[in-house]
mmCIF file of C-alpha atoms in Angstrom:
data_model
loop_
_atom_site.group_PDB
_atom_site.id
_atom_site.type_symbol
_atom_site.label_atom_id
_atom_site.label_comp_id
_atom_site.label_asym_id
_atom_site.label_seq_id
_atom_site.Cartn_x
_atom_site.Cartn_y
_atom_site.Cartn_z
ATOM 1 C CA MET A 1 116.889 110.696 124.753
ATOM 2 C CA SER A 2 113.910 112.812 123.778
ATOM 3 C CA MET A 3 115.350 111.840 120.003
ATOM 4 C CA LYS A 4 114.680 108.565 120.347
ATOM 5 C CA LYS A 5 111.046 108.766 121.801
ATOM 6 C CA ARG A 6 110.595 111.027 118.870
ATOM 7 C CA ARG A 7 111.520 108.637 116.406
ATOM 8 C CA THR A 8 109.541 105.913 118.088
ATOM 9 C CA GLY A 9 106.472 107.791 118.508
ATOM 10 C CA PHE A 10 106.837 108.362 114.653
ATOM 11 C CA ARG A 11 107.167 104.726 113.849
ATOM 12 C CA LEU A 12 104.140 103.774 115.952
ATOM 13 C CA ARG A 13 101.958 106.456 114.935
ATOM 14 C CA PRO A 14 100.250 104.535 112.208
ATOM 15 C CA VAL A 15 99.639 101.591 114.449
ATOM 16 C CA ARG A 16 98.195 104.144 116.867
ATOM 17 C CA ARG A 17 95.611 105.173 114.188
ATOM 18 C CA ALA A 18 94.954 101.789 113.137
ATOM 19 C CA VAL A 19 93.985 100.747 116.612
ATOM 20 C CA TYR A 20 92.123 103.704 117.202
ATOM 21 C CA ARG A 21 89.760 103.445 114.069
ATOM 22 C CA SER A 22 89.533 99.493 114.524
ATOM 23 C CA PRO A 23 85.939 98.809 115.560
ATOM 24 C CA ALA A 24 85.421 97.217 118.544
ATOM 25 C CA ASN A 25 82.071 95.743 118.080
ATOM 26 C CA GLU A 26 79.895 95.685 114.973
ATOM 27 C CA GLU A 27 77.470 98.373 116.171
ATOM 28 C CA GLU A 28 80.358 100.790 115.755
ATOM 29 C CA THR A 29 81.044 99.522 112.082
ATOM 30 C CA HIS A 30 77.610 100.392 111.168
ATOM 31 C CA ALA A 31 77.457 103.873 112.264
ATOM 32 C CA PRO A 32 79.946 105.242 110.133
ATOM 33 C CA MET A 33 78.627 103.855 106.840
ATOM 34 C CA ALA A 34 75.353 104.885 107.491
ATOM 35 C CA ARG A 35 76.704 108.350 108.034
ATOM 36 C CA ARG A 36 78.743 107.991 104.828
ATOM 37 C CA PHE A 37 75.686 106.861 102.835
ATOM 38 C CA PHE A 38 73.364 109.507 104.320
ATOM 39 C CA GLY A 39 76.045 112.163 103.302
ATOM 40 C CA GLN A 40 76.118 110.719 99.576
ATOM 41 C CA GLN A 41 72.452 111.250 99.490
ATOM 42 C CA VAL A 42 72.247 114.755 100.752
ATOM 43 C CA SER A 43 75.235 115.585 98.294
ATOM 44 C CA TYR A 44 72.761 115.379 95.476
ATOM 45 C CA LEU A 45 71.179 118.312 96.642
ATOM 46 C CA ASN A 46 74.189 120.333 95.730
ATOM 47 C CA PRO A 47 74.560 121.439 92.218
ATOM 48 C CA VAL A 48 78.065 121.577 92.312
ATOM 49 C CA ARG A 49 78.143 117.729 92.590
ATOM 50 C CA HIS A 50 76.223 117.417 89.056
ATOM 51 C CA PHE A 51 78.466 120.171 87.649
ATOM 52 C CA SER A 52 81.632 118.516 88.528
ATOM 53 C CA THR A 53 80.465 115.297 87.628
ATOM 54 C CA ILE A 54 79.659 116.590 83.791
ATOM 55 C CA ALA A 55 82.746 118.477 83.658
ATOM 56 C CA ARG A 56 85.017 115.856 84.672
ATOM 57 C CA GLY A 57 83.160 113.594 82.474
ATOM 58 C CA VAL A 58 83.552 115.755 79.415
ATOM 59 C CA LEU A 59 86.914 117.107 79.856
ATOM 60 C CA LEU A 60 88.678 114.471 81.428
ATOM 61 C CA LYS A 61 87.305 111.467 80.384
ATOM 62 C CA GLY A 62 85.565 112.285 77.299
ATOM 63 C CA VAL A 63 82.774 110.298 77.775
ATOM 64 C CA GLY A 64 79.186 110.505 75.861
ATOM 65 C CA LEU A 65 75.754 111.706 76.865
ATOM 66 C CA GLU A 66 74.482 108.482 77.920
ATOM 67 C CA VAL A 67 77.018 108.469 80.800
ATOM 68 C CA LEU A 68 76.001 112.276 81.727
ATOM 69 C CA TYR A 69 72.512 111.777 81.205
ATOM 70 C CA PRO A 70 71.718 111.495 85.009
ATOM 71 C CA SER A 71 73.351 114.715 85.970
ATOM 72 C CA LEU A 72 72.000 116.528 83.186
ATOM 73 C CA PRO A 73 68.273 116.917 84.343
ATOM 74 C CA ALA A 74 69.281 117.314 87.755
ATOM 75 C CA LEU A 75 71.590 120.165 86.742
ATOM 76 C CA THR A 76 68.697 121.905 84.596
ATOM 77 C CA ALA A 77 66.314 121.520 87.225
ATOM 78 C CA PHE A 78 68.574 123.636 89.653
ATOM 79 C CA ALA A 79 69.030 126.256 87.022
ATOM 80 C CA LEU A 80 65.493 126.600 86.294
ATOM 81 C CA VAL A 81 64.661 126.822 90.252
ATOM 82 C CA ILE A 82 67.398 129.539 90.545
ATOM 83 C CA VAL A 83 66.485 131.710 87.532
ATOM 84 C CA GLY A 84 62.844 131.381 88.256
ATOM 85 C CA ALA A 85 63.376 132.631 91.778
ATOM 86 C CA SER A 86 65.571 135.670 90.600
ATOM 87 C CA VAL A 87 63.202 136.572 88.107
ATOM 88 C CA TRP A 88 60.374 136.594 90.690
ATOM 89 C CA ARG A 89 62.481 138.603 92.952
ATOM 90 C CA PHE A 90 63.664 141.122 90.309
ATOM 91 C CA ARG A 91 59.917 141.522 89.731
ATOM 92 C CA GLN A 92 59.041 142.041 93.153
ATOM 93 C CA GLN A 93 61.627 145.065 93.520
ATOM 94 C CA LEU A 94 60.482 146.525 90.391
ATOM 95 C CA SER A 95 57.155 146.806 91.643
#
């Protein structure tokens, strides 16, 4: 008996997920999209996003500089800020 329940549960699991994830009203559909949009905007503050974009473009796709240009200034700015802060802290420790 328990094997039959297990098989039925296994077959119905994707259906249950779809029903659980399906929106009941329009407000529920806009909230996840707004969170996703906000998350994407915040990810631009992470230097790893820019580095991975450049690395993927150069190593896997072989794209040119015109495609990579949006990420280059951002990654350069991150590097300048981090190196500048490191030099400032180092000089503080020496004095």
